[in-house]
XYZ file of C-alpha atoms in Angstrom:
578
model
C 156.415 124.547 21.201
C 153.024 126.029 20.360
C 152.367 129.833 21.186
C 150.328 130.689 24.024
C 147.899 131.489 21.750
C 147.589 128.359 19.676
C 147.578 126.547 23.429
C 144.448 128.916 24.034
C 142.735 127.858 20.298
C 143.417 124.261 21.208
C 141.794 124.519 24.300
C 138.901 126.126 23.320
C 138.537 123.171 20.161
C 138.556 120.839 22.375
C 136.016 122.314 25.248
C 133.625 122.596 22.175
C 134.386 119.250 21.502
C 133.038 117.911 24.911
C 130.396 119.918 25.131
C 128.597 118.876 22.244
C 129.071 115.521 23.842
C 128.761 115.772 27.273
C 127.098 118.780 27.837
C 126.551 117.809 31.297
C 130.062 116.803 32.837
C 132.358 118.756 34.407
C 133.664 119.883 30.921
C 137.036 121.753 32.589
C 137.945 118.746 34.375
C 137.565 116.184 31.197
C 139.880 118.544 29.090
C 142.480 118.557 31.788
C 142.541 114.516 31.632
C 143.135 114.347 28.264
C 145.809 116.966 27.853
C 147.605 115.589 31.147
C 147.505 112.534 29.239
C 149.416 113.495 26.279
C 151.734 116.639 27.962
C 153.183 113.910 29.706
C 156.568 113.272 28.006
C 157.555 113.336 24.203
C 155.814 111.336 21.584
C 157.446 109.836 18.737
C 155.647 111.305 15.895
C 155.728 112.556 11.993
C 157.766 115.534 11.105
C 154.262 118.502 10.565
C 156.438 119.448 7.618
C 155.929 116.712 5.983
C 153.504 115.508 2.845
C 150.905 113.682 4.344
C 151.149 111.415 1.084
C 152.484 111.039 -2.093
C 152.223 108.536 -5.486
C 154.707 106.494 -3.629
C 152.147 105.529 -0.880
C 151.166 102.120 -0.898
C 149.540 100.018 1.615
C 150.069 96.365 2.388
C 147.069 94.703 4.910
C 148.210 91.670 6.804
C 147.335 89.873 9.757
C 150.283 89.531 12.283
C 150.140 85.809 11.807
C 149.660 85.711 7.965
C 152.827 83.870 7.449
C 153.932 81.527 10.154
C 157.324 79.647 11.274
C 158.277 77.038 13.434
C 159.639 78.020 16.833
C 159.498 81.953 15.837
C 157.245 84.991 16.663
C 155.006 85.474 13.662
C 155.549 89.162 14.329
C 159.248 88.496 13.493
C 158.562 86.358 10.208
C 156.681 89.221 8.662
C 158.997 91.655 9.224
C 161.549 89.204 7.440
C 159.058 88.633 4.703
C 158.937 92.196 4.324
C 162.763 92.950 4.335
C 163.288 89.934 1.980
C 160.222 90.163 -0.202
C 158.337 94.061 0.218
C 161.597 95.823 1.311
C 160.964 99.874 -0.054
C 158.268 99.344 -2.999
C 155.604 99.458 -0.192
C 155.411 102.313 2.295
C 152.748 101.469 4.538
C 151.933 98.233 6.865
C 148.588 97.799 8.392
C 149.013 95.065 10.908
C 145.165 93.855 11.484
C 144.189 93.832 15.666
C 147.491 92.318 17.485
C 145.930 92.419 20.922
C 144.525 89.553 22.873
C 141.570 88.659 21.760
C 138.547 86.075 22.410
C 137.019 85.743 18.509
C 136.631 86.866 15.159
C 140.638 87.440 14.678
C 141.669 90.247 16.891
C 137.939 92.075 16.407
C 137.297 91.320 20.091
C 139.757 92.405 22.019
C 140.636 91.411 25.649
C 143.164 93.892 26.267
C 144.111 97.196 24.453
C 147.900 97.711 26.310
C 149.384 94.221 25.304
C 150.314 92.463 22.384
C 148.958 88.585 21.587
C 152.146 86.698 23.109
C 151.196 84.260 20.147
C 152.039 87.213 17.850
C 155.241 88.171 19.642
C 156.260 91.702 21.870
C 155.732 95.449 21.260
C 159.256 95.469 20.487
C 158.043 93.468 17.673
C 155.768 96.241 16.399
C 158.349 98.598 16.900
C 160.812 97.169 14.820
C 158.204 97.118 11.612
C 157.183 100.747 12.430
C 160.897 101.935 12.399
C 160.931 100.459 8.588
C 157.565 100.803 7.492
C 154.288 103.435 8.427
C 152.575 101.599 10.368
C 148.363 101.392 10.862
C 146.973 99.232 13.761
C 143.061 99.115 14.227
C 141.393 101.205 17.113
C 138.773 98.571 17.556
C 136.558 101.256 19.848
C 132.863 99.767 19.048
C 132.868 96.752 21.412
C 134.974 94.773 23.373
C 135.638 91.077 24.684
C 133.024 89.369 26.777
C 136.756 88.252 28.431
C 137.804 91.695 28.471
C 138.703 92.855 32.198
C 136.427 95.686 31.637
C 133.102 93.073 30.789
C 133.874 90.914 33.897
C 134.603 94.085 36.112
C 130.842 94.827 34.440
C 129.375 91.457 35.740
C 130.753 92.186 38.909
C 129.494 95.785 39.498
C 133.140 97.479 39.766
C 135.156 100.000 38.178
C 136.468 99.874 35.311
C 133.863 98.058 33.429
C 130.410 98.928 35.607
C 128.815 101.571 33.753
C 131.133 101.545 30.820
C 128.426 98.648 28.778
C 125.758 100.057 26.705
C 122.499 98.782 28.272
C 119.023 98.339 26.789
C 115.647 98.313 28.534
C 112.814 95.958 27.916
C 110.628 98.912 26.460
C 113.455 100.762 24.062
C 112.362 100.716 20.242
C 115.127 99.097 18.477
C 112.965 98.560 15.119
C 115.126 101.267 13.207
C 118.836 99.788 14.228
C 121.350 99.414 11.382
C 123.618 96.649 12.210
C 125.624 94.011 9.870
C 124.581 91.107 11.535
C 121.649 88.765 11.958
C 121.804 87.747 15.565
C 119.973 88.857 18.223
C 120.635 92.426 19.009
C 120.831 92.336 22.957
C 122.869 89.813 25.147
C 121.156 88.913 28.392
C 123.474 89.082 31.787
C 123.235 89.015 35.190
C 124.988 91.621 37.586
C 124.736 92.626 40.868
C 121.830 95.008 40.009
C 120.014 91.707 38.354
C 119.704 90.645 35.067
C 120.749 93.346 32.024
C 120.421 93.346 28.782
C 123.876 94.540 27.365
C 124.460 96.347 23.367
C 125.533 93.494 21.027
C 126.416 95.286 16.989
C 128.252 92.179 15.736
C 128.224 89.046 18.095
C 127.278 88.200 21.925
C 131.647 88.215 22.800
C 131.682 91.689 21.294
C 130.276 93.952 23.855
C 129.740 97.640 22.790
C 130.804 99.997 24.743
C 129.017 103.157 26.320
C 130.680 106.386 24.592
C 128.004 108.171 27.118
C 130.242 108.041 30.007
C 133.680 110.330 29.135
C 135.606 107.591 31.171
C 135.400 105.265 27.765
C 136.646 108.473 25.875
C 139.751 108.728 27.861
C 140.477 105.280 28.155
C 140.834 105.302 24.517
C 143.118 108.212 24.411
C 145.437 106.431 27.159
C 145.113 103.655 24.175
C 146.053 105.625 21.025
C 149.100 107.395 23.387
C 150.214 104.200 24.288
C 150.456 103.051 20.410
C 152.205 106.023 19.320
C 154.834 105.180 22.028
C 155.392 101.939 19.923
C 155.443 104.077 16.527
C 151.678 103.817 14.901
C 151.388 106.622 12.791
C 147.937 105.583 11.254
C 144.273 104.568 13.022
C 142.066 103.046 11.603
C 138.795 103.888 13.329
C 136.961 100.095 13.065
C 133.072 100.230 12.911
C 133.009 103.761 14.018
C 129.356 104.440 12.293
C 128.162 102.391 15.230
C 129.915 104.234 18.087
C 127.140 105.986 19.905
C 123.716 104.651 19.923
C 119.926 106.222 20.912
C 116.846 103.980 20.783
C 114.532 105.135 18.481
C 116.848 105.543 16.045
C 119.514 103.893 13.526
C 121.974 104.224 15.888
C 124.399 104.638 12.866
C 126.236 107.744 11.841
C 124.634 109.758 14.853
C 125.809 113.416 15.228
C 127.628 112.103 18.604
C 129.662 109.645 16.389
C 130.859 112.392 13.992
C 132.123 114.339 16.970
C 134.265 111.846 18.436
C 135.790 111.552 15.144
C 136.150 115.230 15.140
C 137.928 115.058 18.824
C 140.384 112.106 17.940
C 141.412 114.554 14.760
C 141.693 117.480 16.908
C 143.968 115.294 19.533
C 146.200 113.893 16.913
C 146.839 116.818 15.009
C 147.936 119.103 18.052
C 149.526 116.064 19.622
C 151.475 113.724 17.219
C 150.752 116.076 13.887
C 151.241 113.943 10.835
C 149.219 111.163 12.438
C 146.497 110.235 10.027
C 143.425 108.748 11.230
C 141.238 106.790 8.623
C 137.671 105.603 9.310
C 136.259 102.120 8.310
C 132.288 102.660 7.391
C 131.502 99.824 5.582
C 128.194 101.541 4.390
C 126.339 102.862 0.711
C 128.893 105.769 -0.905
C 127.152 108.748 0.613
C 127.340 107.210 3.841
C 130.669 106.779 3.736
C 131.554 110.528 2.446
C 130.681 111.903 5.627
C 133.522 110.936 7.607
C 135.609 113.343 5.363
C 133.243 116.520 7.402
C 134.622 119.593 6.988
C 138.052 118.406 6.706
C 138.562 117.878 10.356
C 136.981 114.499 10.576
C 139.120 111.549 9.074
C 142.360 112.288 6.735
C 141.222 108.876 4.927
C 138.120 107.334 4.244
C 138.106 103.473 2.753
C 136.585 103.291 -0.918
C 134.363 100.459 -0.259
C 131.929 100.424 -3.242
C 135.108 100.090 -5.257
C 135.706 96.130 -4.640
C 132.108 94.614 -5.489
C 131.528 97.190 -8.177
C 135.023 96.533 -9.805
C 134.488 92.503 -9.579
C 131.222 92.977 -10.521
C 132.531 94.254 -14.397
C 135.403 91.500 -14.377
C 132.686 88.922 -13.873
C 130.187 90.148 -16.457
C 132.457 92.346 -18.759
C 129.855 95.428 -18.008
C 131.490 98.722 -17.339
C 128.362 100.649 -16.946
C 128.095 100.803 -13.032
C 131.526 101.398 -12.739
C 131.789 104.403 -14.736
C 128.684 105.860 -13.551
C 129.960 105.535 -9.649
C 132.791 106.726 -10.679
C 131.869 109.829 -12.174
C 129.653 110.695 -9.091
C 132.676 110.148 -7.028
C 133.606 113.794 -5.567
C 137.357 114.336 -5.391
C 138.853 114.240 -1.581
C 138.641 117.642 -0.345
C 141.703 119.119 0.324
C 144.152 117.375 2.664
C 141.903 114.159 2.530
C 142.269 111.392 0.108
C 140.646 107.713 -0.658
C 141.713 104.690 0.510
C 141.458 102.163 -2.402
C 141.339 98.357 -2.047
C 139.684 95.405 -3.748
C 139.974 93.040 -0.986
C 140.796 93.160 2.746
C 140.183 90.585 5.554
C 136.551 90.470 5.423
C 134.920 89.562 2.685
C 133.651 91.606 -0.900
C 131.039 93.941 1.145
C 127.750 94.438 -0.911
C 125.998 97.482 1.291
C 128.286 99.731 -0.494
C 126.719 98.680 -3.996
C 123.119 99.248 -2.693
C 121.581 101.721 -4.806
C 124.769 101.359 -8.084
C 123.653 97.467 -8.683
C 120.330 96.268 -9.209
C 119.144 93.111 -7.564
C 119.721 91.543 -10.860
C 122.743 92.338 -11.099
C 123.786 91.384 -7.735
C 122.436 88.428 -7.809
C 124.486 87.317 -11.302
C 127.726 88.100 -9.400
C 126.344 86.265 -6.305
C 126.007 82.990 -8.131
C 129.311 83.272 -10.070
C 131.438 83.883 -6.396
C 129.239 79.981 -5.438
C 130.458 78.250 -8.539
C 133.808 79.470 -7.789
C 133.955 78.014 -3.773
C 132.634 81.607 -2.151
C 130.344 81.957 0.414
C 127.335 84.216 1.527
C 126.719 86.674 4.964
C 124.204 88.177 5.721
C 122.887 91.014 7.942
C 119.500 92.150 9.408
C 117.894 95.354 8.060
C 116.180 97.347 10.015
C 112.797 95.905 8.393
C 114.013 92.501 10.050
C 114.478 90.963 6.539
C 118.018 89.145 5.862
C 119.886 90.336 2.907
C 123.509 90.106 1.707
C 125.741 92.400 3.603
C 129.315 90.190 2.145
C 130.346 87.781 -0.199
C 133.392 85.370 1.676
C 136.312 84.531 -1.124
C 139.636 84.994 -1.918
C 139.416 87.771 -4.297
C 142.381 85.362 -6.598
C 139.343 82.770 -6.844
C 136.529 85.265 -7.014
C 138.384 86.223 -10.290
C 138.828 82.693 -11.598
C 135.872 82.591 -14.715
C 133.026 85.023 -15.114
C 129.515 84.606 -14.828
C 129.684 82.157 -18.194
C 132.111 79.664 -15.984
C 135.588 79.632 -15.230
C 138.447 79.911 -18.239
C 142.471 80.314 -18.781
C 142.276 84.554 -18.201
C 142.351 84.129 -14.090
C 145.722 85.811 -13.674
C 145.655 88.243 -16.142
C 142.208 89.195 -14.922
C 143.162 89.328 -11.572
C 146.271 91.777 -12.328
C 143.394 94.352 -14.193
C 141.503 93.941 -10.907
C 144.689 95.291 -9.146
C 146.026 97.997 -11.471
C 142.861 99.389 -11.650
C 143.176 100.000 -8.212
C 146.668 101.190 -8.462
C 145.563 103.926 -10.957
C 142.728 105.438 -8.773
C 143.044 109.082 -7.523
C 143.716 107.830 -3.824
C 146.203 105.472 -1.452
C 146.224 102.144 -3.016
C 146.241 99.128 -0.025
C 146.974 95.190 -1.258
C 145.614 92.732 1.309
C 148.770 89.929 1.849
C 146.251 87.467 0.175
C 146.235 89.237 -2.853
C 149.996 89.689 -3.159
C 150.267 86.138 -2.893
C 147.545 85.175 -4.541
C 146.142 82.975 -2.263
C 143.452 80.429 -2.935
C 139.940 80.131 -0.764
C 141.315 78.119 2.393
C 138.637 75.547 2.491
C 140.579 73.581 5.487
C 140.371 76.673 7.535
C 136.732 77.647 6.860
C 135.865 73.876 7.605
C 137.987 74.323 10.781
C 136.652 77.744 11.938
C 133.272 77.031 10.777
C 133.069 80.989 10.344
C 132.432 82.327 6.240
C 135.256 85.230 6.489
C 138.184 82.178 7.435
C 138.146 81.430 3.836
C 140.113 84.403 2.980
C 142.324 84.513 6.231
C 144.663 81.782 5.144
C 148.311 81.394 7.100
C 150.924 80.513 5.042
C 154.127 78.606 6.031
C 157.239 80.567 5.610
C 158.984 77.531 4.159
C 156.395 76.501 1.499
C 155.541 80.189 1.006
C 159.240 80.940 0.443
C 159.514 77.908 -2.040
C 156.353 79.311 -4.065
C 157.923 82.417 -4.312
C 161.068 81.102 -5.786
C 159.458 79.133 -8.360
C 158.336 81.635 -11.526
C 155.938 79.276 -12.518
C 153.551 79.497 -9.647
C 151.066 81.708 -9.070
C 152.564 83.288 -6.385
C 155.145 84.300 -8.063
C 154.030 85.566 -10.843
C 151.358 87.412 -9.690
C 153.579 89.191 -6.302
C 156.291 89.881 -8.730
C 153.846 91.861 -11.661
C 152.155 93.274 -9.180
C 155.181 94.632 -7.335
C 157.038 95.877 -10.843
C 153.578 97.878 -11.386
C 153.498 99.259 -7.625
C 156.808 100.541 -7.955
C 156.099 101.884 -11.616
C 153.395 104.273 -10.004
C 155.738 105.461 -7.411
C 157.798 107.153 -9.535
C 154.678 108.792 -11.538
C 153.396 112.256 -10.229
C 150.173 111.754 -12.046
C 149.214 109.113 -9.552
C 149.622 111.362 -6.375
C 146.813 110.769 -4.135
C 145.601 114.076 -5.178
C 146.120 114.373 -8.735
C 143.673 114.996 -10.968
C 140.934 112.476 -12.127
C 138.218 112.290 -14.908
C 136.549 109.226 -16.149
C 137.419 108.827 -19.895
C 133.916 107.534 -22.302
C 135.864 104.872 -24.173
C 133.445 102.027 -26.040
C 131.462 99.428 -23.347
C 134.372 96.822 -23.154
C 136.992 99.518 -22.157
C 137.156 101.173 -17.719
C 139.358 104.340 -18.012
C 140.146 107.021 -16.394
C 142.691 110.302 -16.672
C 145.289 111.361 -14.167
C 147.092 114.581 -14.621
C 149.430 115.400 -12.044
C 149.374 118.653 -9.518
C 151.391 120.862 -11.701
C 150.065 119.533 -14.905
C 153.369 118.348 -16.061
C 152.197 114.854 -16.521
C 149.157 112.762 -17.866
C 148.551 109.487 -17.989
C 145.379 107.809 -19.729
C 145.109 104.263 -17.497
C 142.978 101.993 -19.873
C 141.682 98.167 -18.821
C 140.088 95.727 -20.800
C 137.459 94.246 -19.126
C 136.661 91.067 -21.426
C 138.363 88.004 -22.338
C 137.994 89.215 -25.949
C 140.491 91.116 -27.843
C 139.587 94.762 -28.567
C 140.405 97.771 -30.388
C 141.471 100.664 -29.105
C 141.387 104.037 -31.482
C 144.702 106.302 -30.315
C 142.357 109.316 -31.490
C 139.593 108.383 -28.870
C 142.166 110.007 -26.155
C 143.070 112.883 -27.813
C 146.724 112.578 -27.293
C 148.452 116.091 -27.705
C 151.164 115.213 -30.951
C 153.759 117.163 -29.423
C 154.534 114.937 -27.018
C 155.793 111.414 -27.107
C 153.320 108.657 -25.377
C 154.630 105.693 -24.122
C 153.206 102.705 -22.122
C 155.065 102.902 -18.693
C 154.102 99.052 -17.868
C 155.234 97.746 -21.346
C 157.490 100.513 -22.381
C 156.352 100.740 -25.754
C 156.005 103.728 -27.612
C 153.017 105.597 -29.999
C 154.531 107.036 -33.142
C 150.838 107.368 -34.905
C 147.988 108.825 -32.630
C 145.742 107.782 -35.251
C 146.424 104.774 -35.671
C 144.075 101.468 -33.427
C 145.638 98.979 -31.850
C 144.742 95.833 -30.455
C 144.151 95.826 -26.387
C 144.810 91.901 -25.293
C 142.112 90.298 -22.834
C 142.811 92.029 -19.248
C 145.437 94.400 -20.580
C 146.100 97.318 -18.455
C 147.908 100.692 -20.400
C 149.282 103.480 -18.681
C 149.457 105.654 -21.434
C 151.790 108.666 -20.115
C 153.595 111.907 -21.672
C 156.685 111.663 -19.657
């Protein structure tokens, strides 16, 4: 139990907290909602004691429906697929939004407290989070036009009445950030006459006011509610967008960094070991932000790593790469990355604003085309539309280069993903990836939406059949890419917070040094980023003789550190001490 005087520090956090956001409420009686609502009863949570993370952190993203079967809960054939096929090489599970929902796959959700009965029960969600660390999305932006809350709107009652954001006729919206090109406000008709309710992403996603306090709590009573069921990560979606003031960007305001700030200060005195992670899809020092002082998210996502990373696979160019990465700040203490190279949305290009030129966005624009991707765009604030995502399979985006497609589509693929894997951070593999799924032309053609091309659902039968066959893709690629994920887990030099220097190796070479917390360990991770044989000179890396250097995914040895050796197209070494 926490000391009277802890109780008193809490207190006092949290009173700040609400002031600085609702400087006008009855500040006393908002506190004593929120810890009512968690004193209530024990929560299942994280041992404090416990490492946050280590090297054998790894994430796997998956919709609840990824893989389907006849006559059972999808929510039950994933947690088969992972017993049979994940089992312990994979800590983490982020199930993508499992909640009713109206459109864009879970992103607009009709009701917070249930789970999709198309998906299967909470029980369901239980049973993966009593094998796996589970992350579920706190989608706190917007909500359904279906939503209870909406039509209680419409209607003029409570809940729902004054919890929409509303613009007026004269409000200047010229300066709004938003990743969409639609129109901005949504007009509807309530008992007060017509309104014209906030719209960020689409006219059935209705943001919500974070102006009134009763929105605050009602997300609490949500993120209690999923701890009950055994989430022990949130992932804060579009939270840059959370509070808005005309006149402005309405992105990143000072009010959205404090209700990041609150959540943290919640969690940790609540369910401590809870890590909350926030998903700014948004230019690199943008993104840092959310990190604050250390008391805003434990994990931010790494989002200029994806287009930069396919953007030197597709033209064999390293030079953006290593220059982003050598800006790249490590995670201040007790906060790390979270790295991924392709997730349910598409490739997002805002985070490569200001690293690639036009130019150069435009060459890797045309090569995702010629290989079946698509194009979305958003509206800048200037009211011009520019590319805000490309829509692929990240498998197909890596088919060819920008000369055409060619044999090296696996192999480059697996340097895409052990690049990642390397990376001082929390690796996450999106299912598609694993499985090395192809662009699902029948279900963009179905959906008519870009982003279905990389949201494919598999068959467990046919799935199960591809992964039993070592010829196919599948196969090959989920069981390399496995072997490598449990290779790092056993490597202290690819903690989350191990050390991390970007090596100057010649133009067709992306490395990097990890040396682990005590200094026991190094490992020099070098890719080749060309469908070209190269040459690698031991002496370039400065390998200390007394030690014996070995490649931990070949497990070959170096006798001579002077000697060169030849680096096959897309080969990946660990090079490592011990």
């Amino acid at each position: 139990m926490p000391s009277p005087l802890q109780s008193a520090s809490f207190y006092a956090q949290l009173l700040q907290h609400i002031s600085g956001l609702y400087p006008d409420a009855n500040e006393d009686l908002i506190v004593g909602a929120i810890t009512g609502e968690f004193d209530r009863g024990e929560l299942r949570s994280p041992s404090p004691n416990v490492e946050l993370w280590s090297e054998a952190d790894c994430m796997l993203i998956t919709y609840g429906d990824s893989i389907v079967a006849p006559d059972e809960a999808p929510l039950v054939t994933l947690k088969r697929f992972l017993s049979d096929h994940i089992k312990d090489t994979i800590s983490s599970v982020h199930i993508l939004p499992f909640c009713p929902f109206s459109s864009d796959d879970g992103f607009a959700v009709i009701d917070y407290m249930r789970v999709n009965d198309e998906l299967g029960e909470w029980e369901d969600i239980t049973a993966i989070a009593d094998s796996y660390r589970l992350m579920a999305d706190l989608v706190v932006n917007h909500v359904s036009s279906q939503s209870e809350w909406f039509q209680n709107y419409t209607q003029g009652k409570e809940p729902g009445a004054s919890w929409f954001f509303e613009a007026n006729a004269g409000d200047d919206l010229s300066q709004v950030v938003r990743p969409r090109a639609s129109p901005l406000l949504r007009p509807t008709e309530t008992p007060d006459g017509m309104r014209h309710v906030w719209c960020t992403f689409s006219h059935d996603q209705i943001d919500l006011d974070f102006r009134n306090p009763q929105v605050l709590l009602q997300f609490l009573r949500v993120i209690r509610l999923y701890l009950e069921h055994g989430v022990r990560i949130f992932r804060l979606d579009a939270i840059g967008f959370l509070w808005k003031e005309p006149g402005t960007t309405c992105l990143h305001l000072p009010q959205t960094h404090e209700v990041v700030r609150l959540l943290r200060c919640v969690l940790d005195r609540f369910a401590p070991g809870t890590i909350l992670i926030t998903e700014t899809n948004v230019p690199n020092h943008e993104n840092l932000t959310y990190f604050g002082n250390r008391n805003e998210a434990h994990v931010i996502y790494n989002f200029s790593l994806a287009p930069l990373l396919v953007h030197a696979l597709l033209t064999g160019t390293t030079e953006y790469l290593k220059r982003w990465m050598m800006s790249m700040p490590p995670a201040p203490l007790g906060c790390t990355y979270l790295n991924f190279t392709a997730s349910h949305d598409g490739i997002g290009m805002r985070p490569a604003e200001g690293l690639l030129s036009d130019d150069e966005q435009l060459q890797m624009i045309e090569a995702i085309r010629r290989f079946g991707g698509r194009i979305s765009t958003r509206r800048g604030a200037d009211g011009s539309e520019r590319v805000y995502e490309l829509n692929v399979s990240l498998f197909d985006a890596l088919k060819g280069t920008v000369h055409g497609e060619d044999d090296w589509q696996v192999d480059r693929f697996m340097c895409s993903q052990t690049v990642m894997l390397g990376l001082e951070g929390i690796p996450a593999i999106y299912i598609h990836s694993l499985l090395a799924t192809s662009n699902d032309e029948e279900g963009l053609n179905r959906t008519g939406h870009n982003r279905s091309i990389n949201r494919h659902k598999w068959d467990d039968e046919l799935l199960r059949k591809q992964l039993s066959d070592s010829s196919t893709n599948q196969a090959i690629v989920s069981n390399e890419l496995l072997r490598r994920v449990h290779i790092r887990s056993q490597q202290p030099s690819f903690h989350p917070s191990a050390t991390q220097f970007t090596l100057q190796l010649t133009e067709p070479f992306f490395a990097f040094w990890r040396q682990s917390q005590d200094r026991s360990q190094s490992i020099f991770c070098i890719h080749n980023m060309t469908a070209e044989i190269q040459t690698l000179r031991l002496a370039d890396l400065n390998l200390i003789s007394l030690n014996q250097w070995r490649d931990l995914l070949t497990n070959s040895t170096f006798d001579d550190l002077t000697e060169s050796i030849a680096v096959q197209p897309y080969q990946c070494l660990w090079i490592a001490n011990s």
